[in-house]
mmCIF file with all atom_site columns, C-alpha atoms in Angstrom:
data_model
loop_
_atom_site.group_PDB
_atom_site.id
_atom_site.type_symbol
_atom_site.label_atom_id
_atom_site.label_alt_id
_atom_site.label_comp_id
_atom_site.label_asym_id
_atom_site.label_entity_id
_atom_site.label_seq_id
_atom_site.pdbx_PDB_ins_code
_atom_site.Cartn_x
_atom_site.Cartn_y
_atom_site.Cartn_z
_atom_site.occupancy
_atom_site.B_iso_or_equiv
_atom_site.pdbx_formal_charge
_atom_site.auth_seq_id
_atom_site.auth_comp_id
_atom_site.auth_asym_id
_atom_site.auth_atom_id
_atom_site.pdbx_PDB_model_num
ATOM 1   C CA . UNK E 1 1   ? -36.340 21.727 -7.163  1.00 49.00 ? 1   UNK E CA 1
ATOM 2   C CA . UNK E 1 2   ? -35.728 19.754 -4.124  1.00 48.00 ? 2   UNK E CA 1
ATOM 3   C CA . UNK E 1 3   ? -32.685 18.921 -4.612  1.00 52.00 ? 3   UNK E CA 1
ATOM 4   C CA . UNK E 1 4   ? -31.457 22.710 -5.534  1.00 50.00 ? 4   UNK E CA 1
ATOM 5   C CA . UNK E 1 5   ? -33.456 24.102 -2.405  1.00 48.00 ? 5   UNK E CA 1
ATOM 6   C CA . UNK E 1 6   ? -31.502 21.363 0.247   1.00 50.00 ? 6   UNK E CA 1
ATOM 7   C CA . UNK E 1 7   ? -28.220 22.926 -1.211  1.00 51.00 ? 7   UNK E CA 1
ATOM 8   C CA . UNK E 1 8   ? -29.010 26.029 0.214   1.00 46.00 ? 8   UNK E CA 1
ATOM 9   C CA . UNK E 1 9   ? -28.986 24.471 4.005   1.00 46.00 ? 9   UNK E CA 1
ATOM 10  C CA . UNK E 1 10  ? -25.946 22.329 2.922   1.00 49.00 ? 10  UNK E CA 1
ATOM 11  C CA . UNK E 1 11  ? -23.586 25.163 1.977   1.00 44.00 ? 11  UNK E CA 1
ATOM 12  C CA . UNK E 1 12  ? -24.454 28.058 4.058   1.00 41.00 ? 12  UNK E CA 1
ATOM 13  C CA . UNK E 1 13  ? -21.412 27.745 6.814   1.00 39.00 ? 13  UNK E CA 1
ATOM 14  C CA . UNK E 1 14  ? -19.043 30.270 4.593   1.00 35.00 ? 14  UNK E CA 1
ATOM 15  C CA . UNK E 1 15  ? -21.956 33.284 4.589   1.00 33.00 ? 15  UNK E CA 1
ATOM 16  C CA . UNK E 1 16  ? -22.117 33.353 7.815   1.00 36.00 ? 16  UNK E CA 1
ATOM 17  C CA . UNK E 1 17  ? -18.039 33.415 8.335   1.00 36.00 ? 17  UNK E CA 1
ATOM 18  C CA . UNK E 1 18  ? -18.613 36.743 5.633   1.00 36.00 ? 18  UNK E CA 1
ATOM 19  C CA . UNK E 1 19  ? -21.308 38.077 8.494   1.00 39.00 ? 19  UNK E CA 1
ATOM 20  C CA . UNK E 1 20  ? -19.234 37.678 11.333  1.00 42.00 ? 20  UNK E CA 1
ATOM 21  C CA . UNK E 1 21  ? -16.049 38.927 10.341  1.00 41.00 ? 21  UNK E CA 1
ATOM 22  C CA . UNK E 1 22  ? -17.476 42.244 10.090  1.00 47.00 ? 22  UNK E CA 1
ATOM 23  C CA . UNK E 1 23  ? -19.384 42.167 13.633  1.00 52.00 ? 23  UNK E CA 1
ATOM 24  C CA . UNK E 1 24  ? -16.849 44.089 15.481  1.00 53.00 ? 24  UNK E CA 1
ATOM 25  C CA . UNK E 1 25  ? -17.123 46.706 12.896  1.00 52.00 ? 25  UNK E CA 1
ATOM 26  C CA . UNK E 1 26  ? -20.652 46.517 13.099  1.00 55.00 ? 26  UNK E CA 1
ATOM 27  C CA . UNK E 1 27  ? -20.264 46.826 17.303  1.00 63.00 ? 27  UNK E CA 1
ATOM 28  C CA . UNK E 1 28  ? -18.238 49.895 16.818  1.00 61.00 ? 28  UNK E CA 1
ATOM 29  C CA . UNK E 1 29  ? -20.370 51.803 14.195  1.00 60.00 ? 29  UNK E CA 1
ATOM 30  C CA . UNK E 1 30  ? -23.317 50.949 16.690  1.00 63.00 ? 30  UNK E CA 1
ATOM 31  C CA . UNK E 1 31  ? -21.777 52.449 19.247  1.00 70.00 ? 31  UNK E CA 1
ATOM 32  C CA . UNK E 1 32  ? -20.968 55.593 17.450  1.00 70.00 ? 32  UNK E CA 1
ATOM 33  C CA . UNK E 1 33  ? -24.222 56.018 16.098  1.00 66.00 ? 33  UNK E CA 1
ATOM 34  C CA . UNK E 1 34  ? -25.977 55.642 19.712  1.00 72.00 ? 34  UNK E CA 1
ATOM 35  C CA . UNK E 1 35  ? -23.076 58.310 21.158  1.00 79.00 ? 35  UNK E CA 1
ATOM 36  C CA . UNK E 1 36  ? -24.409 60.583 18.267  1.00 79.00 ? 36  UNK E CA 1
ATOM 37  C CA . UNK E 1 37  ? -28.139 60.423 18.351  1.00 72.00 ? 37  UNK E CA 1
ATOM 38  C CA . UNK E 1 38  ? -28.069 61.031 22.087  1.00 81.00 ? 38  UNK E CA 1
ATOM 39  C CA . UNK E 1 39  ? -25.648 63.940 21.656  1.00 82.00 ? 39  UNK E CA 1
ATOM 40  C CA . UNK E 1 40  ? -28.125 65.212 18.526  1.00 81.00 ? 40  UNK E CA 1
ATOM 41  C CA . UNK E 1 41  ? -31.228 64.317 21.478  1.00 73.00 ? 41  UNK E CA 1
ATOM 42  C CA . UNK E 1 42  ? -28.993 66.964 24.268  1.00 76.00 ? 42  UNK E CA 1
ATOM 43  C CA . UNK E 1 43  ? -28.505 69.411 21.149  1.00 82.00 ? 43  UNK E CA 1
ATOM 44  C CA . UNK E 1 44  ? -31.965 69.816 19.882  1.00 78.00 ? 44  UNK E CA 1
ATOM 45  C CA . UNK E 1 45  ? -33.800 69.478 23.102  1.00 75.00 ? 45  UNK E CA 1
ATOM 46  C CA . UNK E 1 46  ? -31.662 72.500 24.225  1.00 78.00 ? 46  UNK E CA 1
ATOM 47  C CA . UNK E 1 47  ? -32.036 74.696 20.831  1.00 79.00 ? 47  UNK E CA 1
ATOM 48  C CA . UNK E 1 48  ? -36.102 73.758 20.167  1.00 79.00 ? 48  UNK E CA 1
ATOM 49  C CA . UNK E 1 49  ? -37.451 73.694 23.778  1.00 80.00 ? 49  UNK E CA 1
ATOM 50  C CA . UNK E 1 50  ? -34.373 75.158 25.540  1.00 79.00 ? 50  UNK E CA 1
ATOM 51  C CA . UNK E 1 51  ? -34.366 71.974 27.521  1.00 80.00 ? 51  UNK E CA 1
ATOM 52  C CA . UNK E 1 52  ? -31.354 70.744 30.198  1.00 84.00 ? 52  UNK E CA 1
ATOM 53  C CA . UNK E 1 53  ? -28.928 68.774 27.999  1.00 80.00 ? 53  UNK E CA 1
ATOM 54  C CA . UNK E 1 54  ? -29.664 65.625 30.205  1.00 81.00 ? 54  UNK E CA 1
ATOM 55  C CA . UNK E 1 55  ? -33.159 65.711 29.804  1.00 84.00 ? 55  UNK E CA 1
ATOM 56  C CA . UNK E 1 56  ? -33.022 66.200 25.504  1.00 70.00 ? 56  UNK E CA 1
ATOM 57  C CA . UNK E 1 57  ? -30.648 63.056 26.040  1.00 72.00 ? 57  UNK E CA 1
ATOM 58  C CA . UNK E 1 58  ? -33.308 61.320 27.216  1.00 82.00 ? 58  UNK E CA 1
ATOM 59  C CA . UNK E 1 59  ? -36.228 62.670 25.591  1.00 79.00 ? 59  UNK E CA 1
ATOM 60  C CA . UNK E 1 60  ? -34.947 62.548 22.397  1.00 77.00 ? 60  UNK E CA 1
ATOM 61  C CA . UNK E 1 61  ? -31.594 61.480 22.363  1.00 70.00 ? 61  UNK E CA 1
ATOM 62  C CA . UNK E 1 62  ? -32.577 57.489 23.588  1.00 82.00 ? 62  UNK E CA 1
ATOM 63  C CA . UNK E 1 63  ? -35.200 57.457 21.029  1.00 82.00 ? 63  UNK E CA 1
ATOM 64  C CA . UNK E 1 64  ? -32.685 58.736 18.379  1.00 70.00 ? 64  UNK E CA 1
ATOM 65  C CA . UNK E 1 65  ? -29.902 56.254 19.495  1.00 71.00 ? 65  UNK E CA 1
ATOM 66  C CA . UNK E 1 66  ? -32.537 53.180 19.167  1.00 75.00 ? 66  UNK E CA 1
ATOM 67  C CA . UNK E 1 67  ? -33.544 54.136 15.687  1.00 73.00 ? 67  UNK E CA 1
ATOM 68  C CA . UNK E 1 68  ? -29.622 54.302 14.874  1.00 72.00 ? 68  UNK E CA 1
ATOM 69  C CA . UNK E 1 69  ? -29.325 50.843 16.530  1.00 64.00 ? 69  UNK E CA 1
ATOM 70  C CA . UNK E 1 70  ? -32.135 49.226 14.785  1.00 68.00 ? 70  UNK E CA 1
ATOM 71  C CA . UNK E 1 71  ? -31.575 50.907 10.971  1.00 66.00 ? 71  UNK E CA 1
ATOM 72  C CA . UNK E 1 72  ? -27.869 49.777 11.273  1.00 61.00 ? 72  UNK E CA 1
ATOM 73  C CA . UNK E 1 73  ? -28.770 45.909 12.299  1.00 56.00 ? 73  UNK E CA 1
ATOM 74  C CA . UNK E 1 74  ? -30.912 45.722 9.311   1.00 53.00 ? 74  UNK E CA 1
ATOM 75  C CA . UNK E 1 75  ? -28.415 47.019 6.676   1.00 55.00 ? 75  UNK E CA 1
ATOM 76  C CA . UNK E 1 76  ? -26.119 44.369 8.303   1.00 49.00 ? 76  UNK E CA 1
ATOM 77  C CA . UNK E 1 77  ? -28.541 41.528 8.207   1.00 48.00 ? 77  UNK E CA 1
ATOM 78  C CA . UNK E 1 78  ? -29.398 42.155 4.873   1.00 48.00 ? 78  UNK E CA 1
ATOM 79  C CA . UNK E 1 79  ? -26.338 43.568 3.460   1.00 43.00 ? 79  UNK E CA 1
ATOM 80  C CA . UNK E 1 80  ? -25.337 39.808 4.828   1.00 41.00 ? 80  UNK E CA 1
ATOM 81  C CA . UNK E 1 81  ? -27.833 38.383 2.483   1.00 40.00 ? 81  UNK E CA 1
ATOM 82  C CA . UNK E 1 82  ? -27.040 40.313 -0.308  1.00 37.00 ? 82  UNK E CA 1
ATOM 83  C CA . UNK E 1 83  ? -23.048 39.420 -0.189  1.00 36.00 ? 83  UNK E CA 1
ATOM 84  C CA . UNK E 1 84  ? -24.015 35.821 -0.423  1.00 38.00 ? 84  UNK E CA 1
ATOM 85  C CA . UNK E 1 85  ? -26.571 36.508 -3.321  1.00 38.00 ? 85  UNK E CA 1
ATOM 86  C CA . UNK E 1 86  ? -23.875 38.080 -5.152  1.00 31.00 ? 86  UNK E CA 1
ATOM 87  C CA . UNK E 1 87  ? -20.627 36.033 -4.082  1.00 33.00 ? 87  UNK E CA 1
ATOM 88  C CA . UNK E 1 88  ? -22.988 32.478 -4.261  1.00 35.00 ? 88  UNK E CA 1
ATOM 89  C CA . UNK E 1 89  ? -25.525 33.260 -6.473  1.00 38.00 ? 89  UNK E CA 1
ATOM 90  C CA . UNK E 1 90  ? -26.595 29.647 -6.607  1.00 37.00 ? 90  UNK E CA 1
ATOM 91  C CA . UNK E 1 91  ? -27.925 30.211 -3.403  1.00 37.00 ? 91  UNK E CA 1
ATOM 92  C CA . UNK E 1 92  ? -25.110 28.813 -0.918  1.00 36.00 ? 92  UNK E CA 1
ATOM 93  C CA . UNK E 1 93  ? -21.579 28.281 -0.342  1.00 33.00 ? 93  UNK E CA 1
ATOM 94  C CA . UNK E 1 94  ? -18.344 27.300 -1.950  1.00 32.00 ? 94  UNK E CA 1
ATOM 95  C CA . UNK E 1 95  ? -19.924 23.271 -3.063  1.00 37.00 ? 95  UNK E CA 1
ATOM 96  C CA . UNK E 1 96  ? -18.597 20.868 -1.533  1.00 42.00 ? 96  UNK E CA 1
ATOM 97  C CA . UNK E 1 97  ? -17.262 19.041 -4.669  1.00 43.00 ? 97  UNK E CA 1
ATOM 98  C CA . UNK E 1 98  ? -18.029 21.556 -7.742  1.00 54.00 ? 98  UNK E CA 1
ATOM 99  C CA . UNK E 1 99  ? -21.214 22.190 -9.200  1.00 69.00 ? 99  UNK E CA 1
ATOM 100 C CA . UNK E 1 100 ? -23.260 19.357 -10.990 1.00 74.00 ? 100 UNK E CA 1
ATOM 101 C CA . UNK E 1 101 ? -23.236 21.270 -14.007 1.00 77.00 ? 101 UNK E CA 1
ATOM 102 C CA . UNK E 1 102 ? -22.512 18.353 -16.474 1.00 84.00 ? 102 UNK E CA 1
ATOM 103 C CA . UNK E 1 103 ? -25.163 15.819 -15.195 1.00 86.00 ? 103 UNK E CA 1
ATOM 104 C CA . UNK E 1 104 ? -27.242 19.074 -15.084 1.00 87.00 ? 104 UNK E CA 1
ATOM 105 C CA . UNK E 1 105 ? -26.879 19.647 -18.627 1.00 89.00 ? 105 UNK E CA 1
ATOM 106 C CA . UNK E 1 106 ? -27.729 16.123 -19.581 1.00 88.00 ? 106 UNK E CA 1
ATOM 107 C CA . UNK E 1 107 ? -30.900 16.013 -17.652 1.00 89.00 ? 107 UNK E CA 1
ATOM 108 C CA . UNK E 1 108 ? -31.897 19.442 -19.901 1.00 89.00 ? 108 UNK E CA 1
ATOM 109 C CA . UNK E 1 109 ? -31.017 17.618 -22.861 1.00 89.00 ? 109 UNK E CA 1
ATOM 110 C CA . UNK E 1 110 ? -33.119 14.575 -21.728 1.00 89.00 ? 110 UNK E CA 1
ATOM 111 C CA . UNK E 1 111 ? -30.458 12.108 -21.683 1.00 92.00 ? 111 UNK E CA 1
ATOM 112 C CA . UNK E 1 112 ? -31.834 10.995 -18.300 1.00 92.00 ? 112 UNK E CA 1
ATOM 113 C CA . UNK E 1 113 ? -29.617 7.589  -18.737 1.00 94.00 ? 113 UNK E CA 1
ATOM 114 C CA . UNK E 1 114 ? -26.374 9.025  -18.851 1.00 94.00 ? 114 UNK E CA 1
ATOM 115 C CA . UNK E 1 115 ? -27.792 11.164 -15.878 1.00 93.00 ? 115 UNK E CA 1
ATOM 116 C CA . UNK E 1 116 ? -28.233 8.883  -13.945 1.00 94.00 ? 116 UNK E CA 1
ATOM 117 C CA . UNK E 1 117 ? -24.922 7.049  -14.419 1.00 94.00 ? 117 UNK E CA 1
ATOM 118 C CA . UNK E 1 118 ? -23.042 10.588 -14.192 1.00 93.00 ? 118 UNK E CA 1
ATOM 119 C CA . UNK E 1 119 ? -25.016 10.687 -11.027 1.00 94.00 ? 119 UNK E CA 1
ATOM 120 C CA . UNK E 1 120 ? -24.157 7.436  -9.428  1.00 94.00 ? 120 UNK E CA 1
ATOM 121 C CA . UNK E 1 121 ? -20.544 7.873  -10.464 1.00 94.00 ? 121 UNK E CA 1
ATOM 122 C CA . UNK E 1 122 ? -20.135 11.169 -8.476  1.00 92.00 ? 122 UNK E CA 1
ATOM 123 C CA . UNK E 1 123 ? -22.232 9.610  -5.421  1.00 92.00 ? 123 UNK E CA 1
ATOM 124 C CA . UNK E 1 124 ? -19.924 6.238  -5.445  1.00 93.00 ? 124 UNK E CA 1
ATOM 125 C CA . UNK E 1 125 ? -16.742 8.537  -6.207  1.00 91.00 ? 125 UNK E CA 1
ATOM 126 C CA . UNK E 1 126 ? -17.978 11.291 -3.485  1.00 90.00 ? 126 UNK E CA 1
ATOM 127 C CA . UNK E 1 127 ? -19.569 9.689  -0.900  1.00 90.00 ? 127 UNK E CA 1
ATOM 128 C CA . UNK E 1 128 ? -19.640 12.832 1.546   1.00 90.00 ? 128 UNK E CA 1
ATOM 129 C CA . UNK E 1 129 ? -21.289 14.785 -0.552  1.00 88.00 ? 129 UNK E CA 1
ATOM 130 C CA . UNK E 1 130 ? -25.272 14.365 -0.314  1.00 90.00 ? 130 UNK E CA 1
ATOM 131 C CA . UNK E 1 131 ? -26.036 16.620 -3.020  1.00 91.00 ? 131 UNK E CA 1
ATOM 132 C CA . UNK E 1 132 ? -25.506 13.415 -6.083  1.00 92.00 ? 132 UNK E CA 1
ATOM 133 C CA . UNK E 1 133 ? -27.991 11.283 -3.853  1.00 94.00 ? 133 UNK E CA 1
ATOM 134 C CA . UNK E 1 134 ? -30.016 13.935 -3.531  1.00 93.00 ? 134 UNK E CA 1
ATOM 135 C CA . UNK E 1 135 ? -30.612 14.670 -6.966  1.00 93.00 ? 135 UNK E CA 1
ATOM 136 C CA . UNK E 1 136 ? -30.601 11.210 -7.980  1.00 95.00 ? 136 UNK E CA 1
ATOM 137 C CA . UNK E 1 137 ? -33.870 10.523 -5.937  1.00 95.00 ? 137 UNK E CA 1
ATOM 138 C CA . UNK E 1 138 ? -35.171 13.681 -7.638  1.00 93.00 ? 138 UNK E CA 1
ATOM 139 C CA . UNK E 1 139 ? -34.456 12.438 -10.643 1.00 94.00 ? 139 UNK E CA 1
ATOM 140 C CA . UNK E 1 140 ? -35.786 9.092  -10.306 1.00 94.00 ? 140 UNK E CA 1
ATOM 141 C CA . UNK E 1 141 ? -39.539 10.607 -8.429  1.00 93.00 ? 141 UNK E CA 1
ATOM 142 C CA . UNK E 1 142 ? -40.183 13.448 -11.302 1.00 92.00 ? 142 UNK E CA 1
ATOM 143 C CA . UNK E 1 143 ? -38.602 12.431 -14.296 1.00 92.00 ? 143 UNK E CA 1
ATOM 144 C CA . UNK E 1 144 ? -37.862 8.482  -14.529 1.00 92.00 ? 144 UNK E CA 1
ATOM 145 C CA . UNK E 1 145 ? -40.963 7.638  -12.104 1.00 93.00 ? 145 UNK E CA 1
ATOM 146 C CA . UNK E 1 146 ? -39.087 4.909  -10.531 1.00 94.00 ? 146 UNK E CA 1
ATOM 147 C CA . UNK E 1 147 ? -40.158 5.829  -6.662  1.00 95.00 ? 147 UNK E CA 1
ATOM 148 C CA . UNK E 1 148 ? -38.397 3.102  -5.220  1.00 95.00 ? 148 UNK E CA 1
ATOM 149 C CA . UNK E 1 149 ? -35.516 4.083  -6.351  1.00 95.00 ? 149 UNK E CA 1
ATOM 150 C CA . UNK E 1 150 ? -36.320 7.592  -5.395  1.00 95.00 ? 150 UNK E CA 1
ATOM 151 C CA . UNK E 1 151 ? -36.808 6.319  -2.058  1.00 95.00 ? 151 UNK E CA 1
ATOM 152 C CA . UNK E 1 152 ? -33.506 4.391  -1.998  1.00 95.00 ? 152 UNK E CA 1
ATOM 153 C CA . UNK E 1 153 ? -31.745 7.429  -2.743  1.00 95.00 ? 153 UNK E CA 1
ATOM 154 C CA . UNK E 1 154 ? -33.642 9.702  -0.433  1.00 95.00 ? 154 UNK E CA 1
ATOM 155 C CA . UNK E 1 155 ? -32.022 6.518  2.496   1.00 94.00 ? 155 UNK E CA 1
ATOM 156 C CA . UNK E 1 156 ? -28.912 6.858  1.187   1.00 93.00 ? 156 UNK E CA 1
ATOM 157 C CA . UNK E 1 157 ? -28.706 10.894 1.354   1.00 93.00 ? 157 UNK E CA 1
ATOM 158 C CA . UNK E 1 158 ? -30.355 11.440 4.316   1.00 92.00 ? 158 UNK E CA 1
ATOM 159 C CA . UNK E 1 159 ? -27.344 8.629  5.843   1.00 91.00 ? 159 UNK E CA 1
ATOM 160 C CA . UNK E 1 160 ? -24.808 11.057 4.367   1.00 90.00 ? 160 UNK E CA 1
ATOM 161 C CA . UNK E 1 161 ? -22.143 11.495 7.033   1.00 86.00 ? 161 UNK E CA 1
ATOM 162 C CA . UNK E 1 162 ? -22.053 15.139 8.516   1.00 82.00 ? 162 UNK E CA 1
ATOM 163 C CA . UNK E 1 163 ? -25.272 16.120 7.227   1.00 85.00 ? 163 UNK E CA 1
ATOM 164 C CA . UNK E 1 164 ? -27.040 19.167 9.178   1.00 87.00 ? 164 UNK E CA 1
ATOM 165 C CA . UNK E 1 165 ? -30.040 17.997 11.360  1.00 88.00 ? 165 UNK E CA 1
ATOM 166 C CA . UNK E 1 166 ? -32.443 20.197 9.661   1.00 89.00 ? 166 UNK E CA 1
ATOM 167 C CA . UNK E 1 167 ? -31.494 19.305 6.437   1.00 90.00 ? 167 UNK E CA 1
ATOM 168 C CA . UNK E 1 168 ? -31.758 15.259 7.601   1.00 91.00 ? 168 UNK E CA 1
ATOM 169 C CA . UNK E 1 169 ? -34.941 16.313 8.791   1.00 92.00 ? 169 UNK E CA 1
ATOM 170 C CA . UNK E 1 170 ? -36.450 17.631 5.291   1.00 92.00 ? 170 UNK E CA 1
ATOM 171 C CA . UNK E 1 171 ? -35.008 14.870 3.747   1.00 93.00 ? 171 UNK E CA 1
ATOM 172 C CA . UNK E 1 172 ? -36.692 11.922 5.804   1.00 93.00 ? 172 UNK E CA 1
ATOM 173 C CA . UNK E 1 173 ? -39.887 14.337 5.675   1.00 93.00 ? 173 UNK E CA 1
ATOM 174 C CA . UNK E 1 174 ? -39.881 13.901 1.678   1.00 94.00 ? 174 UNK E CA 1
ATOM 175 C CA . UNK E 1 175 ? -39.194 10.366 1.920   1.00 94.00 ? 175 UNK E CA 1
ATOM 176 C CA . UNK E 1 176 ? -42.012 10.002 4.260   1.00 92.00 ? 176 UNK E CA 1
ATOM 177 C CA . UNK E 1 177 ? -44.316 11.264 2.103   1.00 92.00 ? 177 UNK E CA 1
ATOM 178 C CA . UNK E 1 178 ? -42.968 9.757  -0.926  1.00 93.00 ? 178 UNK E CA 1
ATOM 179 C CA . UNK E 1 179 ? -43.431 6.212  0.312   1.00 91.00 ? 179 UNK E CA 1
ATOM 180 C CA . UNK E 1 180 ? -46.733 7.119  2.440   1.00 88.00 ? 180 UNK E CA 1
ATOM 181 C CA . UNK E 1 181 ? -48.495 8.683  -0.075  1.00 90.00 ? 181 UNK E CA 1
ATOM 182 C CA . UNK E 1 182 ? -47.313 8.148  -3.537  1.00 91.00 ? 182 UNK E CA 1
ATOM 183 C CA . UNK E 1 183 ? -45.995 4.712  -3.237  1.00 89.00 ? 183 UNK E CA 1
ATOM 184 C CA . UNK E 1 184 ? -48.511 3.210  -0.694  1.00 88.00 ? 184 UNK E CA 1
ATOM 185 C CA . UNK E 1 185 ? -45.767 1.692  0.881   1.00 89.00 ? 185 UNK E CA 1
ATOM 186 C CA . UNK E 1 186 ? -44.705 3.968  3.983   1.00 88.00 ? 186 UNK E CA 1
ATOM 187 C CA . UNK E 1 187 ? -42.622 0.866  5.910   1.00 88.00 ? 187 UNK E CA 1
ATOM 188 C CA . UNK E 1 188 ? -39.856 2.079  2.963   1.00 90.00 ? 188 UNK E CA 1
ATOM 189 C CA . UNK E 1 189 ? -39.551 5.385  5.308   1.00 90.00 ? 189 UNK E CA 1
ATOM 190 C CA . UNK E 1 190 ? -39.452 3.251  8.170   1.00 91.00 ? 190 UNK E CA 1
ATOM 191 C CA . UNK E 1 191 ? -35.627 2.021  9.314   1.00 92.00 ? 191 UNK E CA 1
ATOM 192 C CA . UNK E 1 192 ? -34.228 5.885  7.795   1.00 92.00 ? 192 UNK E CA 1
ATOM 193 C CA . UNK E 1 193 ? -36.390 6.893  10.641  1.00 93.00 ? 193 UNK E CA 1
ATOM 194 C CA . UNK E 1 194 ? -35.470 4.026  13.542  1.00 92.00 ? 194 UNK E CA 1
ATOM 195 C CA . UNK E 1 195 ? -31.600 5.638  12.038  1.00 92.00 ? 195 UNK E CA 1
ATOM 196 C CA . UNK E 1 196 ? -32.233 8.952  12.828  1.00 92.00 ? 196 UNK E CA 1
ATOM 197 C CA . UNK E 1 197 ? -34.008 7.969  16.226  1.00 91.00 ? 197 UNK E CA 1
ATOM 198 C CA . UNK E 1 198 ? -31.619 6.314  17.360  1.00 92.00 ? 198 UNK E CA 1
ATOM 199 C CA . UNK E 1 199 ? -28.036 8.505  16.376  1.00 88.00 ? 199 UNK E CA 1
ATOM 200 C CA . UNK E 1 200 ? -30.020 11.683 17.352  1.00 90.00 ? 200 UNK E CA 1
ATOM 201 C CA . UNK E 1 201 ? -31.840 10.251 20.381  1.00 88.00 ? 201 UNK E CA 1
ATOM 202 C CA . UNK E 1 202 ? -32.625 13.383 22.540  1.00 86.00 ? 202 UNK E CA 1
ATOM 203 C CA . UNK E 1 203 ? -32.530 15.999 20.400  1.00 89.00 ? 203 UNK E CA 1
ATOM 204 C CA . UNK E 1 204 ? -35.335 17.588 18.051  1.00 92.00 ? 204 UNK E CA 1
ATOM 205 C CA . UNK E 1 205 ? -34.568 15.588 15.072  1.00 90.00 ? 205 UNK E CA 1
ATOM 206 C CA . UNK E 1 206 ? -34.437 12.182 17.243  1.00 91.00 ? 206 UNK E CA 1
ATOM 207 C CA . UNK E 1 207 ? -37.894 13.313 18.787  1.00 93.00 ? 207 UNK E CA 1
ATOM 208 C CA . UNK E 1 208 ? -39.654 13.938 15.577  1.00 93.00 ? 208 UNK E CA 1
ATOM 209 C CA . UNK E 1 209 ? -38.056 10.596 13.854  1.00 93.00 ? 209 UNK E CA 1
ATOM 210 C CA . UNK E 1 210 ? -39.545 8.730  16.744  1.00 93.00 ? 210 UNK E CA 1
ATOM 211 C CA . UNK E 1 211 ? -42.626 11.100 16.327  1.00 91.00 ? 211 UNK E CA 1
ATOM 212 C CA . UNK E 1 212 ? -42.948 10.099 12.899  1.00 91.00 ? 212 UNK E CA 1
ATOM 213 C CA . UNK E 1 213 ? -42.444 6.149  13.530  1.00 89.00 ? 213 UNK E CA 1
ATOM 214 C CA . UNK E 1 214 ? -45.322 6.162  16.219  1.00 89.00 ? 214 UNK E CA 1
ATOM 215 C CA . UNK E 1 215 ? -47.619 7.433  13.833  1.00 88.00 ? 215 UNK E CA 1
ATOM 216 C CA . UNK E 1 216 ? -46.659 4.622  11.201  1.00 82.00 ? 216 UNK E CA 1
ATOM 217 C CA . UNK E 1 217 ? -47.230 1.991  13.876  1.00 81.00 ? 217 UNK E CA 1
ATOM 218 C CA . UNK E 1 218 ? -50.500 3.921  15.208  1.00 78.00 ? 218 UNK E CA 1
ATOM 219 C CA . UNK E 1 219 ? -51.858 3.772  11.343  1.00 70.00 ? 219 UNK E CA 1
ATOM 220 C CA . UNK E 1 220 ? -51.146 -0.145 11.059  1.00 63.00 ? 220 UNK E CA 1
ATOM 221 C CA . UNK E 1 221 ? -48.862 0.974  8.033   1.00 50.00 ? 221 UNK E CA 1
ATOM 222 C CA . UNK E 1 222 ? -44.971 -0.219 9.903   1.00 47.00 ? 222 UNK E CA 1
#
């Protein structure tokens, strides 16, 4: 679900405070490891092949040292990934404002009306937290049908102040194709997109809004 999935970039920021306060750990046990695989390169090179020590460092020690190196990245990187699986396992961070889990549970039930008040209430109530609006515009495109609404919504989170850029970005892309291709009516898409041109003007996100705004024009469609 849409709405689920731009949680994940939303709430992401504490994982990687988990990663990094173990990185000078990590530097150490690195550093270890490399001292000891060139040490094991010296010993064996001297007891297989009867080698100078120097030159078993080098053969094999360097070679041993890298695999160290490279095995021990990957257990962090993952072992990063699997402390936020288990710590988060909805997929991100502390939430900003507690889990939807009530206007969740009335969606499951089908009480989509009382949904969609619980909804609005929390997005009025909240308004720095884009995860209501979000699912509000979910709501409204796959259950309710109403697409204009969708669309509203989809404005209204993608305006959310403090929002990441590439979360903005998948936001406007959905509401782009919402209003281009399901509701025929892509000049809906249009001023979220002269919004983010204009705040992010020179970096990726402001490129690709204007990106996406010349190709509206170019099509006759804004």
């Amino acid at each position: 679900m849409i709405g689920r999935h731009f949680m994940r970039l939303f709430e992401r920021g504490p994982i990687r405070d988990v990663d990094s306060e173990g990185r000078s750990q990590t530097i150490g046990i690195l550093a270890l490891g490399s001292m000891a695989g060139i040490v094991m390169g010296a010993a064996l090179g001297f007891l297989l092949f009867r080698w100078n020590p120097l030159i078993g460092a080098i053969v094999l020690g360097i070679p041993f040292a890298s695999g160290i190196w490279a095995s021990t990245e990957f257990i962090v990187r993952n072992a990063g990934v699997v402390a936020g699986q288990i710590y988060t396992p909805s997929g991100g961070s502390t939430p900003y404002l507690g889990e939807l889990s009530q206007e969740e549970t009335l969606i499951i039930r089908g009480l989509l009306d009382e949904a969609v008040e619980a909804l609005e209430a929390r997005a009025r109530d909240h308004p720095n937290d884009p995860r209501a609006p979000l699912r509000l515009a979910e709501l409204h495109r796959d259950e309710t049908r109403d697409l204009v609404e969708a669309a509203a919504w989809f404005r209204r989170a993608a305006a959310v102040p403090g929002i990441g850029r590439d979360a903005q970005r998948q936001i406007l892309r959905e509401l782009v194709e919402l209003c281009r291709d399901r509701l025929g009516r892509p000049e809906l898409a249009a001023p979220a997109l002269r919004r983010a041109a204009d705040v992010h003007a020179g970096d990726r996100l402001g490129h690709w809004a204007t990106s996406e705004l010349r190709a509206l024009r170019e099509a006759g469609e804004a």
